[in-house]
Structures are given as structure tokens and as C-alpha cells.
PDB file of C-alpha atoms and ligand atoms in Angstrom:
ATOM      1  CA  UNK H   1      88.095  40.288  87.932  1.00 72.00           C
ATOM      2  CA  UNK H   2      87.931  43.643  88.146  1.00 86.00           C
ATOM      3  CA  UNK H   3      91.052  46.251  89.073  1.00 95.00           C
ATOM      4  CA  UNK H   4      91.241  48.669  92.036  1.00 95.00           C
ATOM      5  CA  UNK H   5      93.694  50.932  90.270  1.00 98.00           C
ATOM      6  CA  UNK H   6      95.763  51.020  87.132  1.00 98.00           C
ATOM      7  CA  UNK H   7      98.928  52.652  87.470  1.00 98.00           C
ATOM      8  CA  UNK H   8     101.233  54.353  84.165  1.00 98.00           C
ATOM      9  CA  UNK H   9     104.741  54.910  84.974  1.00 97.00           C
ATOM     10  CA  UNK H  10     107.022  57.373  83.162  1.00 95.00           C
ATOM     11  CA  UNK H  11     110.539  58.060  83.116  1.00 92.00           C
ATOM     12  CA  UNK H  12     112.297  56.678  86.018  1.00 90.00           C
ATOM     13  CA  UNK H  13     109.067  53.957  86.884  1.00 92.00           C
ATOM     14  CA  UNK H  14     109.499  50.800  85.238  1.00 93.00           C
ATOM     15  CA  UNK H  15     108.339  48.951  88.126  1.00 94.00           C
ATOM     16  CA  UNK H  16     106.297  49.851  90.855  1.00 95.00           C
ATOM     17  CA  UNK H  17     107.771  49.491  94.357  1.00 95.00           C
ATOM     18  CA  UNK H  18     105.980  47.286  96.638  1.00 95.00           C
ATOM     19  CA  UNK H  19     103.449  45.706  94.069  1.00 97.00           C
ATOM     20  CA  UNK H  20     103.394  42.282  94.955  1.00 97.00           C
ATOM     21  CA  UNK H  21     103.343  40.543  90.819  1.00 96.00           C
ATOM     22  CA  UNK H  22     101.417  37.250  90.673  1.00 96.00           C
ATOM     23  CA  UNK H  23     100.547  38.076  86.109  1.00 96.00           C
ATOM     24  CA  UNK H  24     101.900  39.349  83.727  1.00 97.00           C
ATOM     25  CA  UNK H  25      99.738  39.907  80.621  1.00 97.00           C
ATOM     26  CA  UNK H  26     100.594  41.586  76.848  1.00 92.00           C
ATOM     27  CA  UNK H  27      96.474  41.996  75.570  1.00 92.00           C
ATOM     28  CA  UNK H  28      96.477  43.134  71.901  1.00 94.00           C
ATOM     29  CA  UNK H  29      93.772  45.576  71.089  1.00 97.00           C
ATOM     30  CA  UNK H  30      92.711  46.923  68.146  1.00 94.00           C
ATOM     31  CA  UNK H  31      94.634  50.140  67.831  1.00 95.00           C
ATOM     32  CA  UNK H  32      97.963  47.311  68.428  1.00 96.00           C
ATOM     33  CA  UNK H  33      99.888  46.896  71.567  1.00 97.00           C
ATOM     34  CA  UNK H  34     100.312  48.312  74.192  1.00 98.00           C
ATOM     35  CA  UNK H  35     104.149  49.902  75.734  1.00 97.00           C
ATOM     36  CA  UNK H  36     104.816  45.992  77.381  1.00 97.00           C
ATOM     37  CA  UNK H  37     103.953  43.353  79.545  1.00 97.00           C
ATOM     38  CA  UNK H  38     100.889  44.920  82.128  1.00 97.00           C
ATOM     39  CA  UNK H  39     102.031  43.426  85.337  1.00 98.00           C
ATOM     40  CA  UNK H  40      98.959  42.816  87.498  1.00 98.00           C
ATOM     41  CA  UNK H  41      99.264  42.092  91.390  1.00 97.00           C
ATOM     42  CA  UNK H  42      98.475  43.767  95.565  1.00 97.00           C
ATOM     43  CA  UNK H  43      99.452  46.742  96.703  1.00 97.00           C
ATOM     44  CA  UNK H  44      98.008  47.622 100.102  1.00 95.00           C
ATOM     45  CA  UNK H  45      95.838  44.557  99.843  1.00 95.00           C
ATOM     46  CA  UNK H  46      94.379  45.640  96.853  1.00 97.00           C
ATOM     47  CA  UNK H  47      94.033  44.663  93.058  1.00 97.00           C
ATOM     48  CA  UNK H  48      96.758  46.839  91.232  1.00 98.00           C
ATOM     49  CA  UNK H  49      97.872  46.926  87.607  1.00 98.00           C
ATOM     50  CA  UNK H  50     100.924  48.815  86.511  1.00 98.00           C
ATOM     51  CA  UNK H  51     102.582  49.782  82.949  1.00 98.00           C
ATOM     52  CA  UNK H  52     105.788  50.891  82.226  1.00 97.00           C
ATOM     53  CA  UNK H  53     104.531  53.777  79.537  1.00 98.00           C
ATOM     54  CA  UNK H  54     107.618  54.199  78.054  1.00 96.00           C
ATOM     55  CA  UNK H  55     108.457  49.931  77.668  1.00 93.00           C
ATOM     56  CA  UNK H  56     110.282  48.425  80.636  1.00 89.00           C
ATOM     57  CA  UNK H  57     113.691  49.383  79.478  1.00 88.00           C
ATOM     58  CA  UNK H  58     112.652  53.005  78.329  1.00 89.00           C
ATOM     59  CA  UNK H  59     112.633  52.667  74.229  1.00 92.00           C
ATOM     60  CA  UNK H  60     109.260  54.120  73.446  1.00 95.00           C
ATOM     61  CA  UNK H  61     109.612  57.859  72.771  1.00 96.00           C
ATOM     62  CA  UNK H  62     106.826  60.087  73.982  1.00 97.00           C
ATOM     63  CA  UNK H  63     105.367  60.667  70.810  1.00 97.00           C
ATOM     64  CA  UNK H  64     105.807  57.103  69.824  1.00 97.00           C
ATOM     65  CA  UNK H  65     104.081  55.808  72.574  1.00 98.00           C
ATOM     66  CA  UNK H  66     100.493  54.207  72.061  1.00 98.00           C
ATOM     67  CA  UNK H  67      98.710  55.717  73.744  1.00 98.00           C
ATOM     68  CA  UNK H  68      95.259  54.478  72.331  1.00 98.00           C
ATOM     69  CA  UNK H  69      96.514  50.733  73.412  1.00 98.00           C
ATOM     70  CA  UNK H  70      97.536  51.353  76.727  1.00 98.00           C
ATOM     71  CA  UNK H  71      94.481  53.097  77.967  1.00 98.00           C
ATOM     72  CA  UNK H  72      92.493  50.642  76.116  1.00 98.00           C
ATOM     73  CA  UNK H  73      94.300  47.454  77.587  1.00 98.00           C
ATOM     74  CA  UNK H  74      93.918  48.808  81.094  1.00 98.00           C
ATOM     75  CA  UNK H  75      90.008  49.554  80.449  1.00 97.00           C
ATOM     76  CA  UNK H  76      89.889  46.197  78.906  1.00 96.00           C
ATOM     77  CA  UNK H  77      91.231  44.554  82.018  1.00 97.00           C
ATOM     78  CA  UNK H  78      88.963  45.908  84.210  1.00 96.00           C
ATOM     79  CA  UNK H  79      89.995  49.225  85.343  1.00 97.00           C
ATOM     80  CA  UNK H  80      87.828  52.418  86.539  1.00 97.00           C
ATOM     81  CA  UNK H  81      90.682  54.387  88.139  1.00 98.00           C
ATOM     82  CA  UNK H  82      94.173  54.884  86.398  1.00 98.00           C
ATOM     83  CA  UNK H  83      96.827  57.250  87.739  1.00 98.00           C
ATOM     84  CA  UNK H  84      99.563  58.652  85.656  1.00 98.00           C
ATOM     85  CA  UNK H  85     102.970  59.724  86.531  1.00 98.00           C
ATOM     86  CA  UNK H  86     104.900  61.862  84.775  1.00 98.00           C
ATOM     87  CA  UNK H  87     108.551  63.483  84.756  1.00 97.00           C
ATOM     88  CA  UNK H  88     108.050  66.720  83.673  1.00 98.00           C
ATOM     89  CA  UNK H  89     109.856  70.572  83.870  1.00 97.00           C
ATOM     90  CA  UNK H  90     108.714  73.474  86.466  1.00 98.00           C
ATOM     91  CA  UNK H  91     107.799  76.977  85.362  1.00 98.00           C
ATOM     92  CA  UNK H  92     105.719  78.177  87.887  1.00 98.00           C
ATOM     93  CA  UNK H  93     108.048  80.013  90.599  1.00 97.00           C
ATOM     94  CA  UNK H  94     106.748  77.203  93.400  1.00 97.00           C
ATOM     95  CA  UNK H  95     107.434  74.585  90.920  1.00 96.00           C
ATOM     96  CA  UNK H  96     111.204  73.783  91.280  1.00 96.00           C
ATOM     97  CA  UNK H  97     112.905  70.535  90.870  1.00 96.00           C
ATOM     98  CA  UNK H  98     112.019  67.366  93.366  1.00 96.00           C
ATOM     99  CA  UNK H  99     108.490  68.847  93.988  1.00 98.00           C
ATOM    100  CA  UNK H 100     105.901  66.746  93.405  1.00 98.00           C
ATOM    101  CA  UNK H 101     102.218  68.120  91.923  1.00 98.00           C
ATOM    102  CA  UNK H 102      98.486  67.151  91.646  1.00 98.00           C
ATOM    103  CA  UNK H 103      97.951  69.154  88.211  1.00 98.00           C
ATOM    104  CA  UNK H 104      94.567  70.187  87.907  1.00 98.00           C
ATOM    105  CA  UNK H 105      94.419  71.598  84.128  1.00 98.00           C
ATOM    106  CA  UNK H 106      96.100  70.674  80.743  1.00 98.00           C
ATOM    107  CA  UNK H 107      97.018  72.579  77.764  1.00 98.00           C
ATOM    108  CA  UNK H 108      97.964  70.384  74.881  1.00 98.00           C
ATOM    109  CA  UNK H 109     100.633  71.614  72.560  1.00 98.00           C
ATOM    110  CA  UNK H 110     101.230  67.657  70.879  1.00 98.00           C
ATOM    111  CA  UNK H 111     100.935  67.152  67.220  1.00 97.00           C
ATOM    112  CA  UNK H 112     100.797  64.024  65.030  1.00 96.00           C
ATOM    113  CA  UNK H 113      99.067  61.722  68.107  1.00 97.00           C
ATOM    114  CA  UNK H 114      96.276  60.011  67.534  1.00 95.00           C
ATOM    115  CA  UNK H 115      94.278  61.205  70.367  1.00 95.00           C
ATOM    116  CA  UNK H 116      90.696  59.710  70.232  1.00 96.00           C
ATOM    117  CA  UNK H 117      89.221  56.204  69.960  1.00 94.00           C
ATOM    118  CA  UNK H 118      86.992  58.077  67.191  1.00 91.00           C
ATOM    119  CA  UNK H 119      89.885  58.077  64.941  1.00 83.00           C
ATOM    120  CA  UNK H 120      88.752  54.958  62.908  1.00 81.00           C
ATOM    121  CA  UNK H 121      86.745  54.340  60.086  1.00 84.00           C
ATOM    122  CA  UNK H 122      82.868  53.871  60.968  1.00 85.00           C
ATOM    123  CA  UNK H 123      83.597  54.776  64.749  1.00 83.00           C
ATOM    124  CA  UNK H 124      80.743  56.879  66.345  1.00 86.00           C
ATOM    125  CA  UNK H 125      81.944  60.658  67.364  1.00 89.00           C
ATOM    126  CA  UNK H 126      82.309  61.095  70.678  1.00 88.00           C
ATOM    127  CA  UNK H 127      82.755  65.133  71.577  1.00 94.00           C
ATOM    128  CA  UNK H 128      83.596  64.531  75.521  1.00 95.00           C
ATOM    129  CA  UNK H 129      83.187  67.330  77.875  1.00 96.00           C
ATOM    130  CA  UNK H 130      87.279  67.783  79.060  1.00 98.00           C
ATOM    131  CA  UNK H 131      86.739  70.830  80.835  1.00 98.00           C
ATOM    132  CA  UNK H 132      88.396  69.349  83.935  1.00 98.00           C
ATOM    133  CA  UNK H 133      90.057  67.231  82.277  1.00 98.00           C
ATOM    134  CA  UNK H 134      91.318  64.996  85.237  1.00 98.00           C
ATOM    135  CA  UNK H 135      88.826  63.692  87.709  1.00 98.00           C
ATOM    136  CA  UNK H 136      88.404  66.138  90.589  1.00 98.00           C
ATOM    137  CA  UNK H 137      87.218  63.687  93.029  1.00 98.00           C
ATOM    138  CA  UNK H 138      90.906  61.169  92.537  1.00 98.00           C
ATOM    139  CA  UNK H 139      92.615  64.450  92.280  1.00 98.00           C
ATOM    140  CA  UNK H 140      91.534  64.894  96.269  1.00 98.00           C
ATOM    141  CA  UNK H 141      92.242  61.516  96.835  1.00 98.00           C
ATOM    142  CA  UNK H 142      95.621  61.316  95.979  1.00 98.00           C
ATOM    143  CA  UNK H 143      95.812  64.759  97.921  1.00 98.00           C
ATOM    144  CA  UNK H 144      94.669  63.756 100.878  1.00 98.00           C
ATOM    145  CA  UNK H 145      96.502  60.759 100.822  1.00 98.00           C
ATOM    146  CA  UNK H 146      99.526  62.571 100.192  1.00 98.00           C
ATOM    147  CA  UNK H 147      98.861  64.166 103.454  1.00 98.00           C
ATOM    148  CA  UNK H 148      98.348  61.259 105.078  1.00 98.00           C
ATOM    149  CA  UNK H 149     101.718  60.008 104.008  1.00 98.00           C
ATOM    150  CA  UNK H 150     103.495  63.031 105.245  1.00 98.00           C
ATOM    151  CA  UNK H 151     104.617  63.916 101.361  1.00 98.00           C
ATOM    152  CA  UNK H 152     104.377  67.159 100.014  1.00 98.00           C
ATOM    153  CA  UNK H 153     102.812  67.881  97.175  1.00 98.00           C
ATOM    154  CA  UNK H 154     101.621  71.176  95.343  1.00 98.00           C
ATOM    155  CA  UNK H 155      97.985  70.441  94.539  1.00 98.00           C
ATOM    156  CA  UNK H 156      97.011  72.352  91.626  1.00 98.00           C
ATOM    157  CA  UNK H 157      98.968  73.004  88.076  1.00 98.00           C
ATOM    158  CA  UNK H 158      98.593  73.504  84.407  1.00 99.00           C
ATOM    159  CA  UNK H 159     100.680  70.723  82.856  1.00 98.00           C
ATOM    160  CA  UNK H 160     101.456  71.749  79.514  1.00 98.00           C
ATOM    161  CA  UNK H 161     101.885  68.825  77.169  1.00 98.00           C
ATOM    162  CA  UNK H 162     104.779  69.374  74.888  1.00 98.00           C
ATOM    163  CA  UNK H 163     105.615  67.158  71.556  1.00 98.00           C
ATOM    164  CA  UNK H 164     109.423  66.008  72.611  1.00 95.00           C
ATOM    165  CA  UNK H 165     111.410  64.117  72.531  1.00 96.00           C
ATOM    166  CA  UNK H 166     113.564  67.514  72.495  1.00 96.00           C
ATOM    167  CA  UNK H 167     113.167  69.746  75.433  1.00 95.00           C
ATOM    168  CA  UNK H 168     111.645  73.185  74.646  1.00 97.00           C
ATOM    169  CA  UNK H 169     113.536  76.110  73.740  1.00 96.00           C
ATOM    170  CA  UNK H 170     113.348  79.307  76.321  1.00 96.00           C
ATOM    171  CA  UNK H 171     110.506  81.072  74.202  1.00 98.00           C
ATOM    172  CA  UNK H 172     108.524  77.961  73.304  1.00 98.00           C
ATOM    173  CA  UNK H 173     108.495  77.754  77.775  1.00 98.00           C
ATOM    174  CA  UNK H 174     108.030  81.748  77.642  1.00 98.00           C
ATOM    175  CA  UNK H 175     104.881  81.357  75.735  1.00 98.00           C
ATOM    176  CA  UNK H 176     103.863  78.549  77.833  1.00 98.00           C
ATOM    177  CA  UNK H 177     103.927  80.079  80.759  1.00 98.00           C
ATOM    178  CA  UNK H 178     102.001  83.167  78.725  1.00 98.00           C
ATOM    179  CA  UNK H 179      99.650  80.772  77.938  1.00 98.00           C
ATOM    180  CA  UNK H 180      98.911  79.669  82.132  1.00 98.00           C
ATOM    181  CA  UNK H 181     101.014  76.330  81.706  1.00 98.00           C
ATOM    182  CA  UNK H 182     102.912  75.494  85.050  1.00 98.00           C
ATOM    183  CA  UNK H 183     104.778  72.275  84.495  1.00 98.00           C
ATOM    184  CA  UNK H 184     105.734  71.042  80.930  1.00 98.00           C
ATOM    185  CA  UNK H 185     106.072  67.151  79.916  1.00 98.00           C
ATOM    186  CA  UNK H 186     105.433  65.080  77.089  1.00 98.00           C
ATOM    187  CA  UNK H 187     103.184  62.243  78.117  1.00 98.00           C
ATOM    188  CA  UNK H 188      99.860  64.105  79.606  1.00 98.00           C
ATOM    189  CA  UNK H 189      98.270  64.035  76.317  1.00 98.00           C
ATOM    190  CA  UNK H 190      96.498  62.518  74.546  1.00 98.00           C
ATOM    191  CA  UNK H 191      96.314  60.022  77.505  1.00 98.00           C
ATOM    192  CA  UNK H 192      94.550  61.866  79.923  1.00 98.00           C
ATOM    193  CA  UNK H 193      91.767  62.440  76.807  1.00 98.00           C
ATOM    194  CA  UNK H 194      91.416  58.856  75.975  1.00 98.00           C
ATOM    195  CA  UNK H 195      90.929  57.751  79.521  1.00 98.00           C
ATOM    196  CA  UNK H 196      87.810  60.150  79.786  1.00 98.00           C
ATOM    197  CA  UNK H 197      86.628  58.505  76.262  1.00 97.00           C
ATOM    198  CA  UNK H 198      86.480  55.720  78.215  1.00 97.00           C
ATOM    199  CA  UNK H 199      84.612  56.866  81.160  1.00 98.00           C
ATOM    200  CA  UNK H 200      87.465  55.937  83.474  1.00 98.00           C
ATOM    201  CA  UNK H 201      88.875  58.498  86.437  1.00 98.00           C
ATOM    202  CA  UNK H 202      92.163  59.634  86.013  1.00 98.00           C
ATOM    203  CA  UNK H 203      94.719  61.698  87.670  1.00 98.00           C
ATOM    204  CA  UNK H 204      98.812  62.721  87.521  1.00 98.00           C
ATOM    205  CA  UNK H 205     101.054  62.765  90.060  1.00 98.00           C
ATOM    206  CA  UNK H 206     103.639  64.791  88.088  1.00 98.00           C
ATOM    207  CA  UNK H 207     106.987  64.597  89.246  1.00 98.00           C
ATOM    208  CA  UNK H 208     109.519  67.839  88.454  1.00 97.00           C
ATOM    209  CA  UNK H 209     112.646  66.993  86.978  1.00 96.00           C
ATOM    210  CA  UNK H 210     114.222  69.944  86.698  1.00 95.00           C
ATOM    211  CA  UNK H 211     113.435  73.453  85.587  1.00 96.00           C
ATOM    212  CA  UNK H 212     111.784  74.008  82.408  1.00 96.00           C
ATOM    213  CA  UNK H 213     114.215  75.924  79.813  1.00 95.00           C
ATOM    214  CA  UNK H 214     115.040  79.708  81.016  1.00 95.00           C
ATOM    215  CA  UNK H 215     113.036  79.116  84.156  1.00 96.00           C
ATOM    216  CA  UNK H 216     114.577  79.252  87.807  1.00 92.00           C
ATOM    217  CA  UNK H 217     118.620  79.105  87.751  1.00 83.00           C
ATOM    218  CA  UNK H 218     119.206  76.509  85.446  1.00 74.00           C
ATOM    219  CA  UNK H 219     121.290  77.339  82.462  1.00 78.00           C
ATOM    220  CA  UNK H 220     121.594  74.067  81.072  1.00 81.00           C
ATOM    221  CA  UNK H 221     119.508  71.241  81.564  1.00 81.00           C
ATOM    222  CA  UNK H 222     121.120  67.921  81.723  1.00 85.00           C
ATOM    223  CA  UNK H 223     120.516  64.474  81.736  1.00 86.00           C
ATOM    224  CA  UNK H 224     121.928  63.316  84.524  1.00 89.00           C
ATOM    225  CA  UNK H 225     120.737  65.764  86.862  1.00 87.00           C
ATOM    226  CA  UNK H 226     117.090  65.127  85.530  1.00 90.00           C
ATOM    227  CA  UNK H 227     117.396  61.220  86.427  1.00 91.00           C
ATOM    228  CA  UNK H 228     118.548  62.563  90.233  1.00 93.00           C
ATOM    229  CA  UNK H 229     116.087  64.403  90.772  1.00 94.00           C
ATOM    230  CA  UNK H 230     113.767  61.795  89.154  1.00 95.00           C
ATOM    231  CA  UNK H 231     114.699  58.876  91.448  1.00 94.00           C
ATOM    232  CA  UNK H 232     114.008  61.026  94.807  1.00 93.00           C
ATOM    233  CA  UNK H 233     110.703  62.371  93.639  1.00 93.00           C
ATOM    234  CA  UNK H 234     109.919  59.078  92.218  1.00 96.00           C
ATOM    235  CA  UNK H 235     109.894  57.105  95.535  1.00 96.00           C
ATOM    236  CA  UNK H 236     107.442  59.520  96.967  1.00 97.00           C
ATOM    237  CA  UNK H 237     105.160  58.042  94.213  1.00 98.00           C
ATOM    238  CA  UNK H 238     104.437  54.158  96.096  1.00 97.00           C
ATOM    239  CA  UNK H 239     104.039  56.414  99.947  1.00 97.00           C
ATOM    240  CA  UNK H 240     101.157  57.952  98.203  1.00 98.00           C
ATOM    241  CA  UNK H 241      99.447  55.308  96.025  1.00 98.00           C
ATOM    242  CA  UNK H 242      99.717  53.009  99.149  1.00 97.00           C
ATOM    243  CA  UNK H 243      97.899  55.521 101.405  1.00 98.00           C
ATOM    244  CA  UNK H 244      95.006  55.944  98.703  1.00 98.00           C
ATOM    245  CA  UNK H 245      94.699  52.159  98.560  1.00 97.00           C
ATOM    246  CA  UNK H 246      94.402  51.852 102.139  1.00 94.00           C
ATOM    247  CA  UNK H 247      91.996  54.693 102.522  1.00 84.00           C
TER     248      UNK H 247
HETATM  249  N1  LIG X 301     110.277  69.590  79.456  1.00 67.15           N
HETATM  250  C1  LIG X 301     109.639  68.824  78.657  1.00 67.15           C
HETATM  251  N2  LIG X 301     108.988  67.158  79.485  1.00 67.15           N
HETATM  252  C2  LIG X 301     109.569  67.239  80.159  1.00 67.15           C
HETATM  253  C3  LIG X 301     110.947  68.121  80.808  1.00 67.15           C
HETATM  254  C4  LIG X 301     110.968  69.341  80.254  1.00 67.15           C
HETATM  255  O1  LIG X 301     111.689  70.269  80.769  1.00 67.15           O
HETATM  256  N3  LIG X 301     111.792  67.753  82.485  1.00 67.15           N
HETATM  257  C5  LIG X 301     111.582  66.714  82.296  1.00 67.15           C
HETATM  258  N4  LIG X 301     110.395  66.073  81.196  1.00 67.15           N
END
């Protein structure tokens, strides 16, 4: 049976509020096991799957997430549209803590991750068009849904994906800013590219937990503050997603 939507939750989102779960599956894939059980259920009258990217107890670091298994498994379960929810740091002046962003571009600074389904002996090599890394129609659906739900979002932004798990130095963030990155997170890639390789529609809801190193008025980044800010903006996600599903 197909799915109306698949959601991949990031830091602070380990179960999806409002999702009435009817099934739990953990399919094996040619790339290994996904991050945990995929829960399937009903949200706003639609069939929706949810997967916690870091595991339900947050035990998988960003560079150790099996992005290929996660994306492959959701595709195999019948997903056509995937929304990744990602905690990020804000770089651009309008991207302070607690702001919700629907990014439209990506710069990939990660390394040593499996970035493609073509990384397998004998697999046919594909060169996906990734000029627009997010599916514009899905992005616009999220933006329109946020407006209907009364949730303020920033409608664009370039997501700089770093390796983690450490946070960045001020110099690294300054370089990213010169490059054009507006946000910084550790999990946006290779998830988006893998989704494109499988022909999935993919968009991101980025939740700003903190000012990135050296930005805003933040002297030091504390984990407590990150989690407190995240809890506030994570509460907006079900509102946006439910409004999108209701259409
Ligand atoms: N940098 C990278 N990833 C993050 C940050 C950050 O400052 N905050 C939340 N995720």
C-alpha cells in the first residue's frame, strides 16, 4: 500500500505528535538497516510513515546515520514524498533561534559518507540533476500549509551541511557565510541527494536551535539552550504537516 507522505525526524523529534500508529516495520535493505523502526499510521486522514533519523533514543550521530538504508526503506514502503526535519544553526541575520525555515539550496561540506546508491560494485552510474536540490512543488506546499496553519516560516535559505558531530569553529562559519550558506546542519546531506536518486519528492523543514558559531549575540553554544529552543520550534512541525495533508 502506498504512503501519502514519509517524514524523517531529526534531533528533538523522535515520535510524530498526532500520528496514530498502526504498524511498526524495520525492513532490511541492500544497504543495511535503517535508523530504527519505521512507524506507519494515520495523520490528518492520510497514510504517513515516520522514521527518527538518529534512532528513537538519539544514539546515532549525524556522520553514522545510514542515510541510504533510511531513504531506500521509505521508498520501498511506497513513499513518493519525503520531508526531512532538521535541527540547524542560524547564520543569516533573519535566522535566529526558534525560526523555522524551508530552505531552497544546499552546500555539502560533509565527507566520508555514502552519498549515492551508485556506490555499489556493478551499479549503473547515474548523474542526477541537483541544481534545485529540493522539490519546488513540495517546498511551496509546505510554505502554503504553514501560512494556513498560522506558522511563520522563512521561505528560502541555503543549507550548509557539515560533518559534525562537533559544532563548527567561528572561522568555518565565516567561510560558510562567504560561500552563501544561511543555515548550518549536519544531516541535510546526503539525504536530499539520495531521495533525488530514487525519484522521490523531497523538502526540508529546518528548525533553528541556536546562532551558529560567531553569529548573532551568542558567545557560546550550550546544548541545554539548543534543546529548549528546538522544543519550541518542533511544536510547529505537526501544524505545518497536518495543514499540508489536509490540503
Ligand atoms: N551547527 C551544526 N548543526 C547544528 C547546529 C550548529 O550550530 N545547531 C543545530 N544543529
